[in-house]
């Protein structure tokens, strides 16, 4: 099997390792089957897409809709490299799954309006599939409504006409969409369980997502939720596109 490629951009080693382990675990992959590149650490090397089964973009501390003057040099580089890669991925309809940061990358690339109108705090939310979502192969086996973990400052306010809306929540109208047949983005985290969310809350308690003093309460609250359905998306992605 050709490996999948995980493009990560979390500078904190603990968060990066926890994310990678989650994709391995819930994707049913061995380390040799999931190559990871940490984009925040160095420029993206040349990539031959024919060597991979598919591309996954993990979550990120970057907020794509921030004014250009507020973005670091690293963020500008990562955004430029991802946009250039999507210039190749989208015309080829090459298997792509962007989790959380995928909305800000694939969405912006395709003309979606991305801003802070529909941000959601850290925690469990109810996701509801649309009629298109109920029949989409990547969502095979998921119920119409399920719990997933979120935590995002920005979201999609308006999808382009050629995008297919697959899932929403009460507070965020675009939680998952598809471009063409094989290009997907989720706003919720399909790799994140309660322990993973607790780890990120601890790591990012001073990152501006929430008041630092509320971290312990958020961790306790996260452990009240069971989010086991979203992980099926990762297994489905692997089963659909492994070659």
Tab-separated table of N, CA and C in Angstrom, residues 138-223:
chain	number	residue	atom	x	y	z
A	138	UNK	N	-17.786	8.704	2.352
A	138	UNK	CA	-16.858	8.942	3.453
A	138	UNK	C	-17.568	8.922	4.804
A	139	UNK	N	-18.878	9.119	4.794
A	139	UNK	CA	-19.663	9.129	6.024
A	139	UNK	C	-20.439	7.826	6.218
A	140	UNK	N	-20.048	6.816	5.495
A	140	UNK	CA	-20.694	5.511	5.610
A	140	UNK	C	-20.613	5.000	7.049
A	141	UNK	N	-21.756	4.570	7.581
A	141	UNK	CA	-21.793	3.999	8.913
A	141	UNK	C	-22.030	4.994	10.034
A	142	UNK	N	-22.060	6.287	9.725
A	142	UNK	CA	-22.326	7.279	10.752
A	142	UNK	C	-23.823	7.539	10.854
A	143	UNK	N	-24.324	7.786	12.058
A	143	UNK	CA	-25.746	8.128	12.218
A	143	UNK	C	-26.010	9.544	11.739
A	144	UNK	N	-27.278	9.891	11.619
A	144	UNK	CA	-27.643	11.232	11.156
A	144	UNK	C	-27.120	12.304	12.101
A	145	UNK	N	-27.116	12.036	13.412
A	145	UNK	CA	-26.579	12.967	14.402
A	145	UNK	C	-25.556	12.246	15.269
A	146	UNK	N	-24.483	12.936	15.618
A	146	UNK	CA	-23.448	12.342	16.460
A	146	UNK	C	-22.679	13.465	17.158
A	147	UNK	N	-21.933	13.094	18.177
A	147	UNK	CA	-21.120	14.049	18.922
A	147	UNK	C	-19.702	14.082	18.370
A	148	UNK	N	-19.163	15.279	18.218
A	148	UNK	CA	-17.770	15.452	17.812
A	148	UNK	C	-17.178	16.592	18.633
A	149	UNK	N	-15.861	16.612	18.719
A	149	UNK	CA	-15.179	17.675	19.449
A	149	UNK	C	-14.757	18.782	18.492
A	150	UNK	N	-14.950	20.012	18.946
A	150	UNK	CA	-14.583	21.175	18.150
A	150	UNK	C	-13.758	22.136	18.998
A	151	UNK	N	-13.271	23.150	18.349
A	151	UNK	CA	-12.528	24.219	18.994
A	151	UNK	C	-11.888	25.045	17.895
A	152	UNK	N	-12.579	26.088	17.432
A	152	UNK	CA	-12.082	26.841	16.282
A	152	UNK	C	-12.507	28.302	16.382
A	153	UNK	N	-11.577	29.185	16.024
A	153	UNK	CA	-11.851	30.621	16.040
A	153	UNK	C	-12.586	31.069	14.785
A	154	UNK	N	-12.326	30.383	13.667
A	154	UNK	CA	-12.944	30.750	12.396
A	154	UNK	C	-13.729	29.570	11.840
A	155	UNK	N	-14.559	29.858	10.838
A	155	UNK	CA	-15.349	28.820	10.189
A	155	UNK	C	-15.807	29.358	8.839
A	156	UNK	N	-16.504	28.510	8.101
A	156	UNK	CA	-17.013	28.902	6.788
A	156	UNK	C	-18.381	29.561	6.941
A	157	UNK	N	-18.492	30.797	6.475
A	157	UNK	CA	-19.762	31.514	6.483
A	157	UNK	C	-20.559	31.264	5.208
A	158	UNK	N	-19.859	31.100	4.084
A	158	UNK	CA	-20.530	30.896	2.804
A	158	UNK	C	-19.700	29.964	1.943
A	159	UNK	N	-20.314	28.859	1.519
A	159	UNK	CA	-19.648	27.911	0.629
A	159	UNK	C	-19.795	28.359	-0.825
A	160	UNK	N	-18.822	28.027	-1.672
A	160	UNK	CA	-19.002	28.288	-3.102
A	160	UNK	C	-20.075	27.364	-3.658
A	161	UNK	N	-20.659	27.727	-4.765
A	161	UNK	CA	-21.808	26.988	-5.309
A	161	UNK	C	-21.455	25.563	-5.709
A	162	UNK	N	-20.196	25.299	-6.020
A	162	UNK	CA	-19.823	23.962	-6.469
A	162	UNK	C	-19.499	23.019	-5.314
A	163	UNK	N	-19.534	23.519	-4.063
A	163	UNK	CA	-19.275	22.674	-2.899
A	163	UNK	C	-20.563	21.983	-2.455
A	164	UNK	N	-20.419	20.813	-1.861
A	164	UNK	CA	-21.556	20.045	-1.353
A	164	UNK	C	-21.498	20.042	0.170
A	165	UNK	N	-22.495	20.618	0.811
A	165	UNK	CA	-22.555	20.648	2.271
A	165	UNK	C	-22.938	19.264	2.782
A	166	UNK	N	-22.143	18.752	3.742
A	166	UNK	CA	-22.361	17.406	4.256
A	166	UNK	C	-22.800	17.367	5.716
A	167	UNK	N	-22.433	18.391	6.498
A	167	UNK	CA	-22.770	18.352	7.927
A	167	UNK	C	-22.767	19.754	8.515
A	168	UNK	N	-23.589	19.946	9.559
A	168	UNK	CA	-23.719	21.227	10.250
A	168	UNK	C	-23.881	20.978	11.741
A	169	UNK	N	-23.746	22.062	12.531
A	169	UNK	CA	-24.149	22.040	13.934
A	169	UNK	C	-25.070	23.224	14.166
A	170	UNK	N	-25.671	23.300	15.336
A	170	UNK	CA	-26.593	24.396	15.618
A	170	UNK	C	-25.887	25.747	15.572
A	171	UNK	N	-24.619	25.786	15.965
A	171	UNK	CA	-23.897	27.056	16.037
A	171	UNK	C	-23.003	27.322	14.834
A	172	UNK	N	-22.796	26.310	13.988
A	172	UNK	CA	-21.865	26.441	12.864
A	172	UNK	C	-22.473	25.749	11.645
A	173	UNK	N	-22.945	26.503	10.658
A	173	UNK	CA	-23.696	25.907	9.545
A	173	UNK	C	-22.868	25.019	8.612
A	174	UNK	N	-21.565	25.219	8.566
A	174	UNK	CA	-20.718	24.402	7.676
A	174	UNK	C	-19.701	23.651	8.523
A	175	UNK	N	-19.997	22.384	8.775
A	175	UNK	CA	-19.064	21.559	9.547
A	175	UNK	C	-18.337	20.541	8.671
A	176	UNK	N	-18.854	20.297	7.493
A	176	UNK	CA	-18.168	19.392	6.583
A	176	UNK	C	-18.688	19.639	5.178
A	177	UNK	N	-17.779	19.631	4.210
A	177	UNK	CA	-18.187	19.786	2.824
A	177	UNK	C	-17.268	18.987	1.908
A	178	UNK	N	-17.733	18.828	0.685
A	178	UNK	CA	-16.958	18.099	-0.339
A	178	UNK	C	-16.834	18.959	-1.579
A	179	UNK	N	-15.670	18.899	-2.197
A	179	UNK	CA	-15.420	19.500	-3.500
A	179	UNK	C	-15.171	18.359	-4.488
A	180	UNK	N	-15.776	18.421	-5.660
A	180	UNK	CA	-15.675	17.334	-6.643
A	180	UNK	C	-16.085	16.024	-5.974
A	181	UNK	N	-15.327	14.947	-6.185
A	181	UNK	CA	-15.708	13.648	-5.622
A	181	UNK	C	-14.859	13.218	-4.436
A	182	UNK	N	-13.625	13.736	-4.338
A	182	UNK	CA	-12.675	13.153	-3.397
A	182	UNK	C	-11.995	14.161	-2.481
A	183	UNK	N	-12.485	15.397	-2.458
A	183	UNK	CA	-11.845	16.449	-1.661
A	183	UNK	C	-12.770	16.853	-0.519
A	184	UNK	N	-12.329	16.608	0.713
A	184	UNK	CA	-13.185	16.811	1.884
A	184	UNK	C	-12.540	17.742	2.902
A	185	UNK	N	-13.381	18.466	3.622
A	185	UNK	CA	-12.926	19.261	4.759
A	185	UNK	C	-13.951	19.160	5.873
A	186	UNK	N	-13.461	19.020	7.098
A	186	UNK	CA	-14.331	19.030	8.273
A	186	UNK	C	-13.925	20.179	9.177
A	187	UNK	N	-14.902	20.762	9.890
A	187	UNK	CA	-14.591	21.759	10.911
A	187	UNK	C	-14.371	21.077	12.248
A	188	UNK	N	-15.124	20.025	12.530
A	188	UNK	CA	-14.885	19.244	13.740
A	188	UNK	C	-13.635	18.380	13.543
A	189	UNK	N	-13.173	17.790	14.635
A	189	UNK	CA	-11.952	16.974	14.599
A	189	UNK	C	-12.315	15.492	14.566
A	190	UNK	N	-12.171	14.811	13.430
A	190	UNK	CA	-12.515	13.386	13.380
A	190	UNK	C	-11.519	12.500	14.112
A	191	UNK	N	-10.365	13.052	14.483
A	191	UNK	CA	-9.325	12.260	15.157
A	191	UNK	C	-9.344	12.435	16.671
A	192	UNK	N	-10.232	13.278	17.177
A	192	UNK	CA	-10.121	13.723	18.557
A	192	UNK	C	-11.096	13.011	19.486
A	193	UNK	N	-10.552	12.324	20.513
A	193	UNK	CA	-11.372	11.754	21.576
A	193	UNK	C	-11.223	12.618	22.820
A	194	UNK	N	-11.886	12.229	23.901
A	194	UNK	CA	-11.906	13.070	25.098
A	194	UNK	C	-10.506	13.258	25.676
A	195	UNK	N	-9.699	12.204	25.701
A	195	UNK	CA	-8.350	12.336	26.238
A	195	UNK	C	-7.499	13.235	25.349
A	196	UNK	N	-7.680	13.112	24.034
A	196	UNK	CA	-6.937	13.971	23.119
A	196	UNK	C	-7.304	15.433	23.302
A	197	UNK	N	-8.609	15.706	23.507
A	197	UNK	CA	-9.036	17.091	23.733
A	197	UNK	C	-8.461	17.615	25.050
A	198	UNK	N	-8.448	16.773	26.085
A	198	UNK	CA	-7.881	17.189	27.362
A	198	UNK	C	-6.406	17.549	27.209
A	199	UNK	N	-5.687	16.765	26.411
A	199	UNK	CA	-4.270	17.050	26.166
A	199	UNK	C	-4.096	18.398	25.482
A	200	UNK	N	-4.928	18.682	24.494
A	200	UNK	CA	-4.806	19.955	23.771
A	200	UNK	C	-5.213	21.142	24.629
A	201	UNK	N	-6.228	20.957	25.472
A	201	UNK	CA	-6.616	22.035	26.373
A	201	UNK	C	-5.446	22.400	27.271
A	202	UNK	N	-4.776	21.389	27.783
A	202	UNK	CA	-3.636	21.635	28.655
A	202	UNK	C	-2.505	22.342	27.906
A	203	UNK	N	-2.246	21.921	26.681
A	203	UNK	CA	-1.151	22.492	25.901
A	203	UNK	C	-1.453	23.913	25.460
A	204	UNK	N	-2.713	24.168	25.058
A	204	UNK	CA	-3.066	25.458	24.477
A	204	UNK	C	-3.780	26.400	25.449
A	205	UNK	N	-3.592	26.182	26.741
A	205	UNK	CA	-4.332	26.992	27.716
A	205	UNK	C	-3.960	28.473	27.656
A	206	UNK	N	-2.821	28.810	27.069
A	206	UNK	CA	-2.419	30.211	26.952
A	206	UNK	C	-2.400	30.680	25.490
A	207	UNK	N	-3.128	29.967	24.622
A	207	UNK	CA	-3.098	30.288	23.189
A	207	UNK	C	-4.253	31.188	22.749
A	208	UNK	N	-5.123	31.589	23.671
A	208	UNK	CA	-6.201	32.503	23.326
A	208	UNK	C	-7.498	31.849	22.930
A	209	UNK	N	-7.577	30.515	23.000
A	209	UNK	CA	-8.822	29.833	22.654
A	209	UNK	C	-9.854	29.957	23.776
A	210	UNK	N	-9.390	30.120	25.006
A	210	UNK	CA	-10.265	30.170	26.175
A	210	UNK	C	-9.488	30.824	27.315
A	211	UNK	N	-10.173	31.342	28.340
A	211	UNK	CA	-9.462	31.908	29.498
A	211	UNK	C	-8.617	30.816	30.162
A	212	UNK	N	-7.352	31.049	30.417
A	212	UNK	CA	-6.481	30.007	30.990
A	212	UNK	C	-7.034	29.394	32.267
A	213	UNK	N	-7.705	30.208	33.073
A	213	UNK	CA	-8.213	29.701	34.350
A	213	UNK	C	-9.366	28.709	34.184
A	214	UNK	N	-9.921	28.613	32.979
A	214	UNK	CA	-11.034	27.684	32.747
A	214	UNK	C	-10.570	26.327	32.227
A	215	UNK	N	-9.272	26.113	32.104
A	215	UNK	CA	-8.756	24.888	31.491
A	215	UNK	C	-9.238	23.629	32.213
A	216	UNK	N	-9.130	23.599	33.533
A	216	UNK	CA	-9.510	22.389	34.266
A	216	UNK	C	-11.003	22.096	34.117
A	217	UNK	N	-11.817	23.146	34.116
A	217	UNK	CA	-13.258	22.955	33.936
A	217	UNK	C	-13.549	22.401	32.544
A	218	UNK	N	-12.837	22.895	31.528
A	218	UNK	CA	-13.039	22.415	30.163
A	218	UNK	C	-12.620	20.951	30.029
A	219	UNK	N	-11.529	20.587	30.686
A	219	UNK	CA	-11.079	19.195	30.643
A	219	UNK	C	-12.114	18.286	31.286
A	220	UNK	N	-12.628	18.700	32.434
A	220	UNK	CA	-13.657	17.908	33.113
A	220	UNK	C	-14.909	17.790	32.254
A	221	UNK	N	-15.289	18.882	31.605
A	221	UNK	CA	-16.474	18.876	30.749
A	221	UNK	C	-16.274	17.967	29.545
A	222	UNK	N	-15.067	17.991	28.953
A	222	UNK	CA	-14.797	17.165	27.777
A	222	UNK	C	-14.970	15.688	28.090
A	223	UNK	N	-14.619	15.300	29.287
A	223	UNK	CA	-14.682	13.878	29.661
A	223	UNK	C	-16.103	13.396	29.899
